[in-house]
XYZ file of C-alpha atoms in Angstrom:
596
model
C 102.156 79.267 118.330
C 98.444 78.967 118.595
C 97.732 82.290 120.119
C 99.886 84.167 117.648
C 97.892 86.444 115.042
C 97.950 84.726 111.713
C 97.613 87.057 107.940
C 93.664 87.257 107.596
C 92.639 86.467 111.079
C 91.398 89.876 111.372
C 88.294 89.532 110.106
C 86.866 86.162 112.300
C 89.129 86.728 115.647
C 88.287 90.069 117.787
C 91.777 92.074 118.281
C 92.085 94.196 121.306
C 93.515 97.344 121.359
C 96.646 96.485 123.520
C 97.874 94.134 120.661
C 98.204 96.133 117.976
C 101.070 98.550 117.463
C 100.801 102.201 116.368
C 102.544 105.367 115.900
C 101.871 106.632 119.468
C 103.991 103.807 120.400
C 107.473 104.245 118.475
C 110.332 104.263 120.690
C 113.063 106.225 120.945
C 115.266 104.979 118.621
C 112.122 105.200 116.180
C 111.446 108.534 116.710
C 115.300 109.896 116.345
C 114.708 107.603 112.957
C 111.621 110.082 112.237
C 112.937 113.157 112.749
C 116.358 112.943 111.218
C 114.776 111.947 107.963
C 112.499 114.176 107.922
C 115.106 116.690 108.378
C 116.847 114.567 105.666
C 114.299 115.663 103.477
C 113.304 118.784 103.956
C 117.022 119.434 103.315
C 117.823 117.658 100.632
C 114.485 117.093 98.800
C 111.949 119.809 98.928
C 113.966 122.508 98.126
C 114.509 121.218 94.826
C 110.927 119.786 93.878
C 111.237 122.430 90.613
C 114.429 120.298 89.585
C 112.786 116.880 89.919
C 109.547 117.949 87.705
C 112.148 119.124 84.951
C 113.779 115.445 84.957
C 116.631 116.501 86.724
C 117.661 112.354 86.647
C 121.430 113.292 88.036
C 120.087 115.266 91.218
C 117.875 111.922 91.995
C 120.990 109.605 91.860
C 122.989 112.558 93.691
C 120.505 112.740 96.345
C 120.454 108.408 96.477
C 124.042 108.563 97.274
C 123.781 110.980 100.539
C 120.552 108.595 101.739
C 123.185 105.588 100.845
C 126.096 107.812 103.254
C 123.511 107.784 105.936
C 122.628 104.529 106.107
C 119.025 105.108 104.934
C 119.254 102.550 102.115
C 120.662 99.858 104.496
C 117.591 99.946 107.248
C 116.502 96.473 106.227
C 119.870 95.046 105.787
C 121.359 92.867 107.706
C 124.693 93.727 109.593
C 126.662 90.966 108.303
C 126.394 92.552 105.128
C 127.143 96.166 106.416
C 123.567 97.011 107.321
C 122.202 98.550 110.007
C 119.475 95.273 110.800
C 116.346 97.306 111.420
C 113.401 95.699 112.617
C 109.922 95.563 109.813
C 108.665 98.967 111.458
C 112.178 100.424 111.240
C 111.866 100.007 106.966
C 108.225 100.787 107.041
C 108.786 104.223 108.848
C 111.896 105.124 107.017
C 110.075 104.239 103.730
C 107.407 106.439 104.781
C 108.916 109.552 105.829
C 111.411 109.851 103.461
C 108.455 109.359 100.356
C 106.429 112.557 100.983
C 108.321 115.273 99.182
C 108.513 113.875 95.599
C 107.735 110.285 93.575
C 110.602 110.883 91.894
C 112.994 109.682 94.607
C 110.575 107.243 96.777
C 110.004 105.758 93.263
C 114.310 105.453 93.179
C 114.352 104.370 97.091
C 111.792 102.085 96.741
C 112.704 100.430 93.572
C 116.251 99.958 95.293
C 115.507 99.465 98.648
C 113.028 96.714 97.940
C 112.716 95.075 94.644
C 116.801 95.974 93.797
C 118.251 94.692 96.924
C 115.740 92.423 98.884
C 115.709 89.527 96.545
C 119.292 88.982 97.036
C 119.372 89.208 100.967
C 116.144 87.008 100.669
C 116.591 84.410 98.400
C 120.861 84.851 97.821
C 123.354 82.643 98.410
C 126.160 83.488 100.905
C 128.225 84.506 98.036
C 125.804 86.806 96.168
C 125.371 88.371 99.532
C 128.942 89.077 100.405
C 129.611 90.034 96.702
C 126.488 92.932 96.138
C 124.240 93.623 99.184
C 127.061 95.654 101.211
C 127.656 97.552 97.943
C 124.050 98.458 97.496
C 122.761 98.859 101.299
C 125.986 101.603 101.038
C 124.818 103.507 97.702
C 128.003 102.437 96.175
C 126.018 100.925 93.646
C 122.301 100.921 92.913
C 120.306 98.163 92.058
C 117.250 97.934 89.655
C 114.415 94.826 88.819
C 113.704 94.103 85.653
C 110.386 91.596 85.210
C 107.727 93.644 83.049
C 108.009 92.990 79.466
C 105.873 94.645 76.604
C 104.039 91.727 76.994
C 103.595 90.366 80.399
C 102.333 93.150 82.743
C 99.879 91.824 85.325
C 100.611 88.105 83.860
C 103.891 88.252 85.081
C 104.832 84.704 84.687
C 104.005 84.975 80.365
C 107.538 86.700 79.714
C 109.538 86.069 76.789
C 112.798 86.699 78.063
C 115.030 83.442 77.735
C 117.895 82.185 78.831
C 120.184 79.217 76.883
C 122.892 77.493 78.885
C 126.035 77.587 77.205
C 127.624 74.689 75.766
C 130.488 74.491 78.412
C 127.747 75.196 81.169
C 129.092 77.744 82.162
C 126.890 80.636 81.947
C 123.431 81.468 80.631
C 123.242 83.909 77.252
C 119.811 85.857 78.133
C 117.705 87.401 75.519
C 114.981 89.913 75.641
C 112.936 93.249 76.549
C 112.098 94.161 79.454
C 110.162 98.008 80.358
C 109.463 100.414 82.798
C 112.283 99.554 84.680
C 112.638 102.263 87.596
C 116.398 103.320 88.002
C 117.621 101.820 84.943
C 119.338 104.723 83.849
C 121.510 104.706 86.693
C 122.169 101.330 88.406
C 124.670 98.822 87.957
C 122.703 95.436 88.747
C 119.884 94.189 87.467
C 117.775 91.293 89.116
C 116.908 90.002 85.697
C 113.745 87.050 85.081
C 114.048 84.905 82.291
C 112.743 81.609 81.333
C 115.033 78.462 80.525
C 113.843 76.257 77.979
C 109.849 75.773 78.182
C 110.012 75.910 82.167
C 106.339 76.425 83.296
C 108.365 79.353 86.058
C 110.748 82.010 85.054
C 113.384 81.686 86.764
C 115.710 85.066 88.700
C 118.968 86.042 87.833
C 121.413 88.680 89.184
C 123.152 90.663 85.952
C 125.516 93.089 86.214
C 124.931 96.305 83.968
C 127.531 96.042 81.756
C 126.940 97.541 77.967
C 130.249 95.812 76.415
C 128.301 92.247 77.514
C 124.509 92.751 75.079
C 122.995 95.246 77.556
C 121.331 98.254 75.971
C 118.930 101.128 76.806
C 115.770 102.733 75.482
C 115.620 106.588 76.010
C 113.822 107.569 79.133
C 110.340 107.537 79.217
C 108.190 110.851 78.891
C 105.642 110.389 82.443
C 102.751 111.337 83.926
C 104.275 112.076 87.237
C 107.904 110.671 88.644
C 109.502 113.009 86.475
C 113.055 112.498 87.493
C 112.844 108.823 88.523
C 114.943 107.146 85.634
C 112.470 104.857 83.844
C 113.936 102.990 80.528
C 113.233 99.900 79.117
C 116.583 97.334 79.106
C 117.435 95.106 75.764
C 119.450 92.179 76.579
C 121.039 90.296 73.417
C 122.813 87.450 74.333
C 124.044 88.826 77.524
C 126.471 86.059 79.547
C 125.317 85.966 83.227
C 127.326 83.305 85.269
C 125.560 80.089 86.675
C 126.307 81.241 89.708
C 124.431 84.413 88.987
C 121.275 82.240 89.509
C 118.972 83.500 92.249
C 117.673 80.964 93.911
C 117.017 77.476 92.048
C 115.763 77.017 88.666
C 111.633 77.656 87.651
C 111.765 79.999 91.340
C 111.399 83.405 89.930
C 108.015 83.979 89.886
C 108.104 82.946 93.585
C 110.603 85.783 93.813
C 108.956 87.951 92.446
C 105.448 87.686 94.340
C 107.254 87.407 97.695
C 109.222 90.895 96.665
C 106.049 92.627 95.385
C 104.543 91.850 99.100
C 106.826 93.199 100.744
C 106.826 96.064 98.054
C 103.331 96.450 98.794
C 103.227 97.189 102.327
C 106.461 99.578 101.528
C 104.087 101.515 99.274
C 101.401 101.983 101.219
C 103.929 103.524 103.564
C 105.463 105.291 101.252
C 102.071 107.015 100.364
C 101.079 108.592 103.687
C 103.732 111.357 104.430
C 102.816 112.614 100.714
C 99.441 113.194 102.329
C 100.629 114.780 105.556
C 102.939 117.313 103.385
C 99.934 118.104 101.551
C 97.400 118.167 103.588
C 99.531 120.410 105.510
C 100.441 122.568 102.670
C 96.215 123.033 101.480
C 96.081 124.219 105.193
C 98.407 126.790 105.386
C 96.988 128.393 101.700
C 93.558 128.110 102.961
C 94.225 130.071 106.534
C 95.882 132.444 104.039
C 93.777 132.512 101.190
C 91.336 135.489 101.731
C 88.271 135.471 99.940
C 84.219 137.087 100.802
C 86.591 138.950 103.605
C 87.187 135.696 105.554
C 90.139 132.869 104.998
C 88.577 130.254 103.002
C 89.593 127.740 105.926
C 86.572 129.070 107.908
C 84.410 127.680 105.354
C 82.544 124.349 105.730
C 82.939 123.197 102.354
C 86.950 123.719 102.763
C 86.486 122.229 106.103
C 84.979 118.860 104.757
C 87.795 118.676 102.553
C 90.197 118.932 104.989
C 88.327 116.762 107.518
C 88.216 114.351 105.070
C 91.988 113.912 103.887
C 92.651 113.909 107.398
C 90.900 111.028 108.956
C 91.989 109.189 105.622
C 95.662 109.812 106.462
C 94.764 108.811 109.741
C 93.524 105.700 108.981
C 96.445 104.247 106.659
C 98.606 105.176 109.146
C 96.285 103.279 111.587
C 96.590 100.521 109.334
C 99.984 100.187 107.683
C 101.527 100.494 111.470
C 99.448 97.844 112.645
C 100.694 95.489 109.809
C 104.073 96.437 110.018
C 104.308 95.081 114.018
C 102.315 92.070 112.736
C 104.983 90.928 110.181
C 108.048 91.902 112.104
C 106.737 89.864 115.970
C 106.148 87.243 113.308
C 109.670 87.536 111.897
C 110.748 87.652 115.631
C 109.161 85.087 116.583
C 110.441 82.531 113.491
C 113.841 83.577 114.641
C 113.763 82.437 117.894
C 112.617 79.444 116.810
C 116.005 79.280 114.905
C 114.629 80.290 111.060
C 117.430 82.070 109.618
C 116.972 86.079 108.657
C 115.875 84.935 105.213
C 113.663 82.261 106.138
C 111.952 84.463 109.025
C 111.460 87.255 106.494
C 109.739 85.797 103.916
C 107.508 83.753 105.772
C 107.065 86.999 108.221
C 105.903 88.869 105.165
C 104.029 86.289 103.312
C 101.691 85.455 106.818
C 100.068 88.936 106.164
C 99.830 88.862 102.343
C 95.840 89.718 102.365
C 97.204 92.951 104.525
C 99.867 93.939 102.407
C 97.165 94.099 99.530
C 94.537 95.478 101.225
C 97.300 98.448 102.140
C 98.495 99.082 99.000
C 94.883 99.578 96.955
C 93.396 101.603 100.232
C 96.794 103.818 100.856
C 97.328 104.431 97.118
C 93.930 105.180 96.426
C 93.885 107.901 99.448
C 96.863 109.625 98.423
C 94.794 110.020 95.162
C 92.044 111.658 96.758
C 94.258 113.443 98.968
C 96.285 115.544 96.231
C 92.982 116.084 94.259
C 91.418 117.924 97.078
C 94.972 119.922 97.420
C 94.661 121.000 94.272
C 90.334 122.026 94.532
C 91.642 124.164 97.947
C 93.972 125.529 95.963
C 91.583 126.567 93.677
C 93.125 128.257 90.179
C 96.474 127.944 91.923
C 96.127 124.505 92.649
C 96.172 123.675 88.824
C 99.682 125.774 88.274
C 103.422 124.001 88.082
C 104.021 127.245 90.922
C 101.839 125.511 93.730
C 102.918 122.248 94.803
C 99.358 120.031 94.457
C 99.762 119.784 90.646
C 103.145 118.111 90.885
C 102.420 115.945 94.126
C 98.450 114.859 92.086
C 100.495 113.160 89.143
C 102.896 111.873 91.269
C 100.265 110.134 93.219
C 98.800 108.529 90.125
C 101.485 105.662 89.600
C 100.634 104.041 92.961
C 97.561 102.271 91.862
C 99.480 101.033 89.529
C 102.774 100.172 90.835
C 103.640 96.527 92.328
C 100.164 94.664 91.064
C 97.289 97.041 89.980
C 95.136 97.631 92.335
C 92.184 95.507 90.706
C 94.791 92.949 90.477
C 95.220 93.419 94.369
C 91.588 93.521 95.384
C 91.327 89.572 93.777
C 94.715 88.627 95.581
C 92.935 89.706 98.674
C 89.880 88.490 98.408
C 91.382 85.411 96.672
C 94.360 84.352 99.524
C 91.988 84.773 102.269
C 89.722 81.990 100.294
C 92.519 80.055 99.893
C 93.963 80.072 103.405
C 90.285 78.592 104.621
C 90.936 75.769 102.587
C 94.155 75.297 104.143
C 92.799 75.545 107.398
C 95.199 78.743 108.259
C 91.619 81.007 109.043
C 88.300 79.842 109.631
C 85.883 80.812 107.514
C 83.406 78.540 107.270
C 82.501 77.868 110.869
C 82.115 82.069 111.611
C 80.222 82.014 108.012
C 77.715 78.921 109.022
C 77.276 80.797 112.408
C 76.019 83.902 110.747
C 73.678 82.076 108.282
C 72.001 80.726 111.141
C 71.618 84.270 112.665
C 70.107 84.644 109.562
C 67.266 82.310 110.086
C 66.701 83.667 113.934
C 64.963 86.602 115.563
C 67.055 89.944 116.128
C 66.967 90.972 119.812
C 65.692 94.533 120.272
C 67.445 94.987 123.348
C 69.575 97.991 123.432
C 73.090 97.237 124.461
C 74.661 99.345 127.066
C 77.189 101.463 124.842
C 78.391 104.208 127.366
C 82.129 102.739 126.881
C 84.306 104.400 124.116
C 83.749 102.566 121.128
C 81.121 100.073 122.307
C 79.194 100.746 119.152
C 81.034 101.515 116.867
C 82.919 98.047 118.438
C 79.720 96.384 117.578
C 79.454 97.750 113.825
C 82.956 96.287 113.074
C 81.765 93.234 113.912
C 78.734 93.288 112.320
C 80.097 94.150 108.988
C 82.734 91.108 109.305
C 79.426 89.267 109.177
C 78.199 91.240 106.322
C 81.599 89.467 104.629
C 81.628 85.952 106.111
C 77.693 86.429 104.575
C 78.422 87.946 100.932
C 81.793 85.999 100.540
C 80.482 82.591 102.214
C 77.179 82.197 100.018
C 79.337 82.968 97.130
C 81.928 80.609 97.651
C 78.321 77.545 97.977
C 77.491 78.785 94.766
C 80.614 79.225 92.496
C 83.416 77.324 94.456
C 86.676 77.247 92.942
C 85.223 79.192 89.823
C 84.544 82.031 92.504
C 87.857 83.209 90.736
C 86.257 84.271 87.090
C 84.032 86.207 88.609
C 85.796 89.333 89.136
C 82.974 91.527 89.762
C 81.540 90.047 92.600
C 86.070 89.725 93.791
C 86.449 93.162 93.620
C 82.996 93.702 95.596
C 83.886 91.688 98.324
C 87.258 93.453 98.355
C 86.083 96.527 98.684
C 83.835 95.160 102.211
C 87.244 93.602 103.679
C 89.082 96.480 103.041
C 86.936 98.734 104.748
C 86.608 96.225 107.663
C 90.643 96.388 108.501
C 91.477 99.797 107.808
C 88.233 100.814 109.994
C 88.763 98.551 112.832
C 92.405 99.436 112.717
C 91.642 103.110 113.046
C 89.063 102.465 116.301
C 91.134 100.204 118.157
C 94.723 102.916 117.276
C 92.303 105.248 118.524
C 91.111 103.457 121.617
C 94.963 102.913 122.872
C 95.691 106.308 122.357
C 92.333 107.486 124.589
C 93.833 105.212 127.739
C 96.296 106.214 127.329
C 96.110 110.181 127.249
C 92.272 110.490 128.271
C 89.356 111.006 125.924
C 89.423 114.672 126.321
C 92.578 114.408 125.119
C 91.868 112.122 122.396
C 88.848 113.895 120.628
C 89.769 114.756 117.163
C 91.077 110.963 116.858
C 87.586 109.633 118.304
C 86.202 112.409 115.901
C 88.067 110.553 112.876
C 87.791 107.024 114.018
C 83.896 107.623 113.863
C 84.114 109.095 111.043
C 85.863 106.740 109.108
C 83.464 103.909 110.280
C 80.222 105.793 108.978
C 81.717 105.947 105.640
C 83.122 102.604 105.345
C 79.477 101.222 106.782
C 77.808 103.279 103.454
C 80.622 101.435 101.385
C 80.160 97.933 102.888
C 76.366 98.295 102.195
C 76.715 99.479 98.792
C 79.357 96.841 97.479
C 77.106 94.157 100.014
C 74.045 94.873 98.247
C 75.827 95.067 94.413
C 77.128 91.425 95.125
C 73.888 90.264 96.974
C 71.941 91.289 94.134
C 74.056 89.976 91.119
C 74.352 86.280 92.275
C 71.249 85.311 94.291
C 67.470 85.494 93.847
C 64.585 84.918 95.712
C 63.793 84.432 98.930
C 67.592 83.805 99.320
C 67.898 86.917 98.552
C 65.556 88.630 99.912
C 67.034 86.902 103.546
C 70.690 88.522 102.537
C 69.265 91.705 101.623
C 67.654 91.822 105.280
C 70.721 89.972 106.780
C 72.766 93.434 105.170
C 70.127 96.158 106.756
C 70.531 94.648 110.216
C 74.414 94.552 110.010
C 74.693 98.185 108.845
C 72.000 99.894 111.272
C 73.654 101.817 113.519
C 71.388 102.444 116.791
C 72.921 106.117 117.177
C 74.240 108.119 113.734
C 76.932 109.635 114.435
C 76.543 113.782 113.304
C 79.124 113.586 110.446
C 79.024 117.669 110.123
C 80.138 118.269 114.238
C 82.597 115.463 113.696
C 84.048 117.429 110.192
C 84.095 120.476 111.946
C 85.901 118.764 115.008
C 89.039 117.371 113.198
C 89.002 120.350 110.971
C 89.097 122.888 113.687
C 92.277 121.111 115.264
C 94.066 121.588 111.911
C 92.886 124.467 111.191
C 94.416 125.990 114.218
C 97.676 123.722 114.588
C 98.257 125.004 110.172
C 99.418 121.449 109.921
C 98.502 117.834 109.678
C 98.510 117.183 114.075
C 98.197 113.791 114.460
């Protein structure tokens, strides 16, 4: 086991380019996967975007039921319970390409898929198993997840909700609120978390949506965005759920319910990136058409930055979210072989790469953002109209920095798990950290490396802002230890520096396979993004390294960090950020599509 990767190990272990997985390399079976959903969609879906903005709430469960006949909502299931027992990259890829046409049904797939389904393959008994998953990985039923209460957002362990054993001990009565529950208008099980007694943990139940047994609905919300996705808030008043209803054991729901949002997390990131091929593709196509000064507005350089831009971002989640996906599911592989069961295998799989899941979901979601907002400025006017497609696909995009842990919640977690796992001894920190403090204290060489390989510098930069980390992170860790966590600031700082670190390195080395594999010359508008990407993230990792340097040390300590932070983010040759625009843009430009 000791050469395996481990969740976090990213950032103190170099990773070649030949272990990492990425979309160059699906298989066949993958591919056929790809294609037929897309064609899935662009059947089924984006003909009727008009009909999902006017919360058209029957055409979203209509449209569930075909993905259920075509086994779309049983990828992840396992066969014994009539699914089709996908591997991790199998869910991730069906997740993503059937999200890109509207929030209003990856919001219903999702919230099924994962959070409506998963806990009871993951944490079920054989019973519970046999009883709902093969109705919900069919579509026969739908399935829904009801922890957020008026109260208890973020804190979800504060909720109200209770649940009384009843005298005979037969079954608990729960009572409560819950809101924003995604397909609640529709679904016809709940996983329900309620506390018993004064338990410090709420504890998960399965609850079948029944109205004659206390169930009740509020009317369906008015939205931003994920117009047609059925969101309602569920009453429960003394509703009788069956002991055996219990998911897992007493005071283990909020361990549900962080293990589900992980895996939720990595689903969303996924579930964010064919949104920003459809649209990137879409601000194309108007701007080769789009005729203004006598020329199509795509010939201009402003619209070319723009599309440059949204492009390498795409690029890069994909980069990423691929390369986390293989990560979980050879770790779910290998726990298998060594005779965990499904369940076991999964959630350990998934919980190894925790600090990737997060770092996916606040980069991915935030990218989509950006994405759809520069759809609608290409747009111009038009962009801003119901008629074009941006306005519709901007709101959309708005719920998925909020969605499964904020994303400020998700920057702590990141910074916060990695932290933790040093202290368990699961990554080390402390030795890579001590090793760059004493660089610190030395003399720089002024040799100049050799960097006529692809990627030797840019190589080099990647790991010299992991050492702008271990430096930021490791002298705040001396100074505030365990009461690192209050300081939220300084977190979300040195979240923003790891973040950039994994999505940039996984965009180099995704790019670096691909160029032995095909040739460079065939590779250029990936190099072109790859670089890219790395010069912003080194202007990001400097700011945030210099806003955290500045706000918790003084003095010549300082003074050492702020030097320690030049040298890591000097690049010996810029790259020319206009040629490498104009590069990726021209490749679009001509292909009228997202090409990569």
């Amino acid at each position: 086991m000791s050469d395996i990767i481990r969740g976090g190990q990213f950032l103190v272990k170099e990773t070649k380019c030949e272990d990492i997985f990425t979309p160059e390399d699906f298989n066949e079976e993958q591919i056929m996967m790809r294609d037929s959903v897309i064609e899935f969609v662009d059947k089924e879906i984006w003909p009727n975007k008009e009909r999902f903005e006017k919360k058209d709430y029957a055409l979203t469960e209509e449209i569930m039921r075909k993905a259920g006949e075509l086994g779309y909502l049983s990828v992840a299931v396992p066969a014994a319970y009539g699914g089709m027992e996908m591997g991790f990259v199998n869910t991730v890829l069906v997740c993503d390409y059937i999200s890109g046409a509207t929030g209003s049904f990856s919001t219903a797939f999702g919230a099924h898929t994962g959070i409506g389904t998963m806990p009871i393959t993951l944490y079920g008994t054989e019973e519970q198993k046999q009883k709902y998953v093969p109705k919900l990985a069919s579509g026969e039923w739908f399935g829904a997840y009801c922890l957020t209460e008026p109260g208890a957002g973020s804190d979800a362990n504060s909720g109200k909700t209770k649940a009384v054993l009843s005298e005979d001990g037969t079954h608990y009565k729960i009572t409560g609120g819950k809101m924003w529950i995604s397909n609640a208008g529709f679904c016809n099980v709940f996983i329900v978390f309620a506390r018993i007694e004064d338990d410090k943990n709420i504890t998960g139940f399965i609850v079948e949506n029944d109205p004659s047994n206390g169930i009740s609905l509020g009317d369906e919300e008015h939205k931003l965005g994920i117009r047609s996705s059925s969101t309602r808030q569920v009453f429960f008043n003394e509703t009788k759920v069956p002991v055996e209803n219990m998911l897992a054991g007493r005071g283990e729901g909020f361990k549900i319910a962080m293990n589900a949002l992980n895996v939720g997390r990595i689903k969303l990131a996924a579930a964010c990136l064919e949104a920003q091929r459809r649209t990137i593709s879409g601000a194309v196509q108007y701007a080769n058409e789009r005729v203004q000064f006598k020329t199509p507005i795509s010939s201009f350089g402003a619209i070319q930055a723009k599309i440059a831009e949204m492009a390498t971002n795409a690029y890069a989640g994909e980069s990423a979210t691929y390369r986390a996906a293989a990560d979980i599911e050879n770790r779910i592989n290998i726990r298998v072989s060594e005779g965990n069961s499904h369940q076991e295998a999964e959630l350990k799989g998934v919980e190894e790469f925790a600090i990737e899941c997060s770092i996916l979901k606040v980069a991915v979601s935030e990218d989509v953002q950006n994405c759809t907002d520069e759809g609608i400025q290409i747009f111009g006017g038009m962009g801003f109209s119901e008629d074009a497609p941006m306005e519709s696909a901007w709101r959309d995009a708005r719920i998925a920095r909020i969605y499964e842990g904020t994303n400020e919640i998700n920057r702590m977690l990141s910074v916060g798990m990695l932290v933790k796992k040093a202290m368990k001894g699961h990554v080390d920190l402390l030795g890579p950290a001590m090793a760059v403090a004493e660089e610190l204290m030395g003399i720089p060489s002024f040799d100049i490396p050799d960097y006529s390989e692809l990627f030797a510098e840019e190589k080099e930069m990647i790991a010299k802002l992991k050492k702008v980390f271990l430096m930021v992170a490791g002298a705040a860790v001396q100074k505030y230890g365990p009461e690192l966590e209050s300081h939220q600031q300084l977190l979300m700082a040195a979240a923003d520096i790891l973040i950039e670190i994994y999505m940039a390195e996984s965009t180099i080395l995704r790019t670096e396979k691909l160029a032995k594999k095909v040739g460079e010359d065939n590779a250029q508008e990936q190099i072109a993004m790859a670089k890219l990407y790395l010069y912003h993230a080194v202007d990001i990792v400097n700011q945030k390294g210099k806003e955290g340097i500045v706000s918790f040390s003084e003095g010549d300590e300082q003074r050492m960090m702020l030097m320690g932070l030049k040298r890591f983010t000097k690049y010996t040759n810029m790259p020319n950020v206009v040629a490498l625009r104009e590069k990726i843009a021209a490749k679009i430009i001509s292909e009228n599509k997202y090409a990569f």
